[in-house]
Short mmCIF file of C-alpha atoms and ligand atoms in Angstrom, two decimals:
data_model
loop_
_atom_site.label_atom_id
_atom_site.label_comp_id
_atom_site.label_asym_id
_atom_site.label_seq_id
_atom_site.Cartn_x
_atom_site.Cartn_y
_atom_site.Cartn_z
CA MET K 22 -0.05 0.05 0.38
CA LEU K 23 0.93 3.61 -1.20
CA GLY K 24 1.01 7.12 0.19
CA GLY K 25 0.97 10.11 -1.99
CA ILE K 26 0.88 13.72 -0.90
CA GLU K 27 0.50 16.44 -2.91
CA ALA K 28 0.54 19.46 -0.99
CA GLY K 29 -0.01 23.25 -2.03
CA GLY K 30 -0.17 26.07 -0.72
CA THR K 31 -4.56 25.96 -0.42
CA LYS K 32 -4.65 22.12 -0.61
CA ILE K 33 -3.55 19.51 0.52
CA VAL K 34 -4.23 16.37 -1.87
CA CYS K 35 -3.94 12.62 0.25
CA ALA K 36 -4.17 9.84 -1.65
CA VAL K 37 -3.88 6.12 -0.53
CA GLY K 38 -3.64 3.42 -3.04
CA SER K 39 -2.52 -0.02 -4.14
CA SER K 40 0.29 1.87 -7.42
CA PRO K 41 -0.47 4.90 -8.61
CA ASP K 42 -2.94 4.52 -11.25
CA GLN K 43 -5.01 2.42 -8.81
CA ILE K 44 -6.01 5.50 -5.89
CA LEU K 45 -7.76 3.65 -3.51
CA ALA K 46 -8.94 6.18 -1.64
CA SER K 47 -8.28 10.90 -1.60
CA GLN K 48 -8.61 12.73 0.45
CA VAL K 49 -8.71 17.17 0.24
CA ILE K 50 -7.56 19.20 3.46
CA PRO K 51 -7.08 23.38 3.24
CA THR K 52 -3.74 23.94 3.61
CA ALA K 53 -3.22 25.84 7.35
CA GLU K 54 -0.89 26.03 10.51
CA PRO K 55 1.86 22.86 10.16
CA ALA K 56 0.72 21.90 12.65
CA ILE K 57 -2.42 21.56 11.96
CA SER K 58 -2.39 20.30 9.23
CA PHE K 59 -0.15 17.38 9.82
CA GLN K 60 -2.76 15.76 12.72
CA GLN K 61 -5.20 15.96 9.58
CA VAL K 62 -2.82 13.45 7.05
CA CYS K 63 -1.41 11.80 10.08
CA ALA K 64 -5.69 11.56 10.48
CA PHE K 65 -6.40 10.77 6.94
CA PHE K 66 -3.68 8.08 6.66
CA ASP K 67 -4.60 6.31 10.07
CA LYS K 68 -7.45 5.99 8.94
CA ALA K 69 -6.59 4.81 5.78
CA GLN K 70 -4.45 1.66 6.75
CA ALA K 71 -7.46 0.34 8.94
CA VAL K 72 -9.88 -0.40 5.45
CA HIS K 73 -6.80 -0.29 2.82
CA GLY K 74 -3.47 -2.13 5.35
CA LYS K 75 -0.88 -1.15 6.12
CA ILE K 76 1.53 1.51 4.85
CA ASP K 77 4.84 0.93 3.04
CA ALA K 78 5.59 4.22 2.05
CA ILE K 79 4.58 8.31 1.31
CA GLY K 80 6.15 10.02 -0.94
CA VAL K 81 5.20 14.13 -0.81
CA ALA K 82 5.07 16.72 -3.56
CA ALA K 83 5.39 19.56 -1.86
CA PHE K 84 5.56 23.91 -2.07
CA GLY K 85 8.99 25.20 -1.94
CA PRO K 86 11.20 25.91 -1.26
CA ILE K 87 12.23 22.92 0.38
CA ASP K 88 15.21 19.75 0.78
CA ILE K 89 14.94 17.05 -0.77
CA ASP K 90 18.58 15.93 -0.19
CA PRO K 91 17.89 12.95 1.53
CA GLY K 92 21.54 12.80 2.69
CA SER K 93 20.53 16.36 4.84
CA PRO K 94 19.63 16.44 8.40
CA ALA K 95 16.58 18.70 7.42
CA TYR K 96 15.85 17.20 5.04
CA GLY K 97 11.52 17.63 4.58
CA THR K 98 12.23 21.56 5.77
CA VAL K 99 10.16 23.72 4.39
CA GLN K 100 12.88 26.72 3.22
CA ARG K 101 12.40 30.76 3.15
CA THR K 102 8.52 31.49 1.96
CA PRO K 103 5.60 33.76 2.87
CA LYS K 104 3.30 31.00 3.66
CA PRO K 105 2.34 31.72 7.66
CA GLY K 106 4.04 29.08 9.53
CA TRP K 107 5.25 26.50 7.14
CA ALA K 108 9.18 28.39 7.34
CA GLY K 109 10.84 25.79 8.92
CA ALA K 110 8.27 23.44 9.12
CA ASN K 111 9.45 19.48 8.34
CA TRP K 112 7.20 16.75 6.16
CA VAL K 113 9.45 13.94 7.69
CA ASP K 114 9.01 15.46 11.24
CA GLY K 115 5.54 16.24 10.54
CA LEU K 116 4.21 12.18 9.33
CA GLY K 117 6.87 10.71 11.84
CA ARG K 118 4.41 9.19 14.23
CA LEU K 119 2.81 6.91 11.01
CA PRO K 120 5.19 3.88 10.96
CA CYS K 121 6.63 4.10 7.27
CA PRO K 122 9.69 6.42 5.66
CA VAL K 123 8.21 9.69 4.13
CA ILE K 124 9.97 10.81 1.07
CA VAL K 125 9.93 14.15 -0.11
CA ASP K 126 10.38 16.20 -3.46
CA THR K 127 8.54 19.40 -4.29
CA ASP K 128 5.87 19.79 -6.04
CA VAL K 129 6.73 19.86 -10.15
CA ASN K 130 8.68 17.37 -9.95
CA GLY K 131 6.13 15.43 -8.46
CA ALA K 132 4.40 16.17 -10.61
CA ALA K 133 6.83 15.76 -13.41
CA LEU K 134 7.35 12.45 -12.27
CA GLY K 135 2.98 11.70 -12.11
CA GLU K 136 3.02 12.68 -16.25
CA TRP K 137 6.23 11.05 -16.96
CA ARG K 138 4.52 7.20 -15.60
CA LEU K 139 1.38 8.12 -16.23
CA GLY K 140 0.24 11.04 -19.00
CA ALA K 141 2.06 13.58 -21.02
CA GLY K 142 5.76 12.85 -20.50
CA ARG K 143 5.54 9.34 -21.25
CA GLY K 144 8.33 7.73 -23.31
CA HIS K 145 10.35 10.64 -22.49
CA ASP K 146 13.48 10.31 -21.69
CA THR K 147 14.28 14.76 -20.58
CA LEU K 148 11.17 15.23 -19.02
CA ALA K 149 10.37 18.97 -18.19
CA TYR K 150 7.45 20.59 -15.51
CA VAL K 151 6.50 24.04 -14.91
CA THR K 152 3.25 25.07 -13.35
CA VAL K 153 2.23 28.16 -13.41
CA GLY K 154 -0.49 28.92 -10.80
CA THR K 155 0.36 30.23 -7.03
CA GLY K 156 3.54 30.22 -8.67
CA ILE K 157 5.80 29.74 -10.99
CA GLY K 158 8.20 26.70 -10.92
CA ALA K 159 9.38 23.78 -12.84
CA GLY K 160 11.02 20.94 -12.80
CA VAL K 161 13.36 18.68 -15.19
CA LEU K 162 13.44 14.57 -15.08
CA LYS K 163 16.03 12.16 -17.29
CA ASN K 164 14.89 8.81 -17.14
CA GLY K 165 12.67 9.49 -14.06
CA ARG K 166 14.89 11.07 -11.50
CA SER K 167 14.08 14.90 -11.01
CA LEU K 168 17.30 16.48 -11.60
CA SER K 169 18.92 19.14 -9.23
CA GLY K 170 22.41 21.53 -7.67
CA ALA K 171 22.61 21.80 -4.81
CA GLY K 172 19.21 22.59 -3.93
CA HIS K 173 16.07 22.25 -6.18
CA PHE K 174 16.07 24.32 -9.18
CA GLU K 175 14.48 27.67 -8.69
CA MET K 176 13.56 28.85 -12.29
CA GLY K 177 10.37 30.02 -11.47
CA HIS K 178 12.15 33.56 -9.97
CA ILE K 179 14.93 34.28 -13.48
CA TYR K 180 13.68 37.35 -14.87
CA PRO K 181 12.44 38.27 -17.75
CA PRO K 182 13.05 41.38 -20.06
CA HIS K 183 10.30 43.51 -18.45
CA ASP K 184 9.17 46.87 -20.59
CA TYR K 185 7.92 49.58 -18.20
CA GLU K 186 6.28 51.37 -20.21
CA SER K 187 3.99 47.95 -21.83
CA ASP K 188 3.81 46.84 -18.82
CA PRO K 189 4.07 49.38 -15.83
CA PHE K 190 3.47 46.58 -13.56
CA PRO K 191 6.42 46.28 -11.14
CA GLY K 192 6.05 42.69 -10.29
CA ARG K 193 4.88 41.24 -6.79
CA CYS K 194 7.59 38.85 -6.07
CA PRO K 195 8.67 39.09 -2.42
CA PHE K 196 12.33 38.05 -3.06
CA HIS K 197 12.93 40.18 -6.39
CA LYS K 198 9.62 41.98 -7.45
CA ASP K 199 9.22 41.71 -10.93
CA CYS K 200 10.98 37.93 -11.57
CA LEU K 201 8.99 36.01 -13.89
CA GLU K 202 6.78 35.13 -10.08
CA GLY K 203 6.97 37.81 -10.00
CA LEU K 204 5.39 39.07 -12.65
CA ALA K 205 2.83 35.98 -14.46
CA SER K 206 1.58 34.38 -12.35
CA GLY K 207 -2.36 33.53 -10.70
CA PRO K 208 -1.21 36.94 -8.52
CA ALA K 209 0.04 38.67 -10.52
CA ILE K 210 -1.93 38.57 -12.98
CA THR K 211 -5.12 39.95 -11.11
CA ASP K 212 -3.00 42.25 -8.75
CA ARG K 213 -2.37 43.37 -12.32
CA TRP K 214 -5.39 43.73 -14.29
CA GLY K 215 -8.27 42.68 -11.64
CA ILE K 216 -9.52 40.03 -13.07
CA ASP K 217 -8.02 35.82 -13.38
CA LEU K 218 -7.17 35.49 -17.96
CA SER K 219 -9.47 33.42 -17.70
CA GLN K 220 -12.47 35.39 -17.33
CA MET K 221 -11.04 37.78 -19.86
CA PRO K 222 -12.34 38.11 -23.32
CA VAL K 223 -9.33 36.15 -26.01
CA GLY K 224 -7.88 39.63 -27.45
CA HIS K 225 -6.83 41.33 -23.97
CA PRO K 226 -3.59 42.31 -24.24
CA ALA K 227 -3.02 40.58 -20.84
CA PHE K 228 -3.06 37.20 -22.78
CA ALA K 229 0.04 38.41 -25.28
CA LEU K 230 2.19 39.49 -22.20
CA GLN K 231 1.44 36.19 -19.97
CA ALA K 232 2.26 34.42 -23.34
CA GLY K 233 5.65 36.55 -23.69
CA TYR K 234 7.25 35.91 -20.31
CA LEU K 235 6.74 31.95 -19.77
CA ALA K 236 8.25 32.04 -23.33
CA HIS K 237 11.14 33.14 -21.52
CA LEU K 238 10.94 30.83 -19.35
CA ALA K 239 10.14 27.57 -22.40
CA ALA K 240 13.17 29.18 -24.28
CA THR K 241 15.62 29.22 -21.22
CA ILE K 242 14.61 25.00 -20.82
CA ILE K 243 14.73 24.24 -23.61
CA LEU K 244 17.93 26.20 -24.23
CA THR K 245 19.57 24.62 -20.94
CA HIS K 246 18.75 21.30 -20.54
CA MET K 247 17.31 20.52 -23.89
CA PRO K 248 14.10 18.63 -22.73
CA ASP K 249 12.40 16.29 -25.29
CA ARG K 250 8.83 17.45 -24.37
CA ILE K 251 7.82 20.79 -21.98
CA ILE K 252 4.30 19.75 -19.56
CA PHE K 253 2.96 23.77 -18.71
CA GLY K 254 0.34 22.84 -15.97
CA GLY K 255 -1.23 24.66 -13.17
CA SER K 256 -4.49 26.95 -13.29
CA VAL K 257 -2.84 30.01 -14.87
CA MET K 258 -2.90 27.28 -18.02
CA LYS K 259 -6.40 26.61 -18.16
CA ALA K 260 -7.18 30.29 -20.20
CA PRO K 261 -8.15 29.42 -23.62
CA GLY K 262 -5.70 30.25 -26.01
CA LEU K 263 -2.89 30.46 -23.67
CA MET K 264 -1.09 27.44 -24.86
CA GLU K 265 -1.18 28.52 -28.43
CA ARG K 266 0.03 31.06 -27.35
CA LEU K 267 3.19 30.34 -25.95
CA ARG K 268 4.41 28.14 -28.64
CA ALA K 269 3.92 31.34 -30.17
CA ALA K 270 6.41 33.36 -28.09
CA THR K 271 8.38 30.60 -27.71
CA ARG K 272 8.98 29.76 -31.91
CA ILE K 273 9.98 33.45 -31.92
CA LEU K 274 12.42 33.59 -28.65
CA LEU K 275 14.62 30.44 -30.60
CA ALA K 276 13.93 31.74 -33.99
CA ASP K 277 13.83 28.27 -35.57
CA TYR K 278 18.51 27.83 -34.58
CA LEU K 279 16.34 24.46 -33.06
CA TYR K 280 15.14 23.41 -36.64
CA GLY K 281 14.71 19.86 -37.43
CA GLY K 282 14.87 19.21 -33.64
CA PRO K 283 11.70 18.28 -31.43
CA ALA K 284 12.21 22.22 -30.31
CA GLY K 285 12.42 23.06 -34.01
CA GLY K 286 8.24 22.67 -34.83
CA ASP K 287 5.72 23.81 -34.26
CA LEU K 288 5.85 23.22 -30.79
CA VAL K 289 2.13 21.50 -30.20
CA ALA K 290 3.48 18.03 -29.57
CA TYR K 291 6.54 20.26 -27.90
CA LEU K 292 4.12 22.84 -24.78
CA VAL K 293 1.87 20.32 -23.99
CA PRO K 294 -1.10 20.86 -21.02
CA PRO K 295 -0.72 17.90 -18.52
CA ALA K 296 -2.34 14.24 -19.46
CA LEU K 297 -3.42 14.29 -16.03
CA GLY K 298 -5.43 17.20 -15.00
CA ASP K 299 -4.81 17.86 -11.53
CA GLN K 300 -4.00 14.01 -10.74
CA SER K 301 -0.67 14.78 -11.31
CA GLY K 302 1.43 15.70 -8.39
CA VAL K 303 -0.87 12.80 -5.92
CA THR K 304 0.02 10.65 -8.95
CA GLY K 305 4.36 11.38 -8.75
CA ALA K 306 3.78 10.90 -4.87
CA LEU K 307 2.63 7.66 -5.17
CA ALA K 308 4.86 6.67 -7.89
CA MET K 309 8.25 8.30 -4.98
CA ALA K 310 6.25 6.10 -2.09
CA GLU K 311 6.67 2.93 -4.80
CA ALA K 312 9.85 3.66 -5.57
CA ARG K 313 10.66 4.17 -1.91
CA ALA K 314 8.78 0.94 -1.50
CA ALA K 315 10.42 -1.36 -4.11
CA HIS K 316 13.69 -0.40 -2.97
CA ALA K 317 13.07 -1.58 0.66
CA ALA K 318 12.13 -4.75 -0.97
CA HIS K 319 15.32 -5.46 -2.13
ZN1 LIG T 24 10.77 35.80 -7.93
#
């Protein structure tokens, strides 16, 4: 039996399953202060274990920044975050009373893994996953393993060119102001325009602006990682027409430089939405637990 948790800024999705594609029970818990959230998450797994049997491992795909180095004494600790109470909270400790190992990775790495196993990333050796929602983040998998350096990547905080004349919005990242997340996250859009992208008419200038900013991330990921495919998910990407505009804007930035390669054409099969919808993260979290359980069995 596997446990999976996708922890976001507004909600925490918990699931148990016999495999990543066989979810037997799940529950959505609003993200509260860590002590309350950990207690509610543990209560879900207590109940699930009573019905479905002992859980072998729990995978956590969590919002960051977070320590994801299994060799670190702070493994599973949430780092600098504006989310109230969460800086310093530790997922391994928080779930410590559950009698199974806890594996922690970022939400985007988890979503990437879910899509690689069962969704739009199947068969792609190098896969990138980008989420554009409350924040912006990206992860890259190589043969199903998430890449990292001394910590996980922070690609949502790159600085795209910002023309103050066409976009006077100063940006809202508490650390960098007009980094990509500060300019193009869901809250940045509503701060700038007063409404969501999905509430705007198709010809609204917000679409071109948004696509232009996100194209800088797409091009940066392509030029630095050369993935076989990039999945763009998250609530903002659900706005009709944004994906098409993102492909067009990315093509302009790449300027046919990669002609003939996977990122060289119209990008229709290259920049794609997630196939698992909102289930990518929790599916990936279950896959993390599965890998750990399989490892423990040897
Ligand atoms: Zn930033």
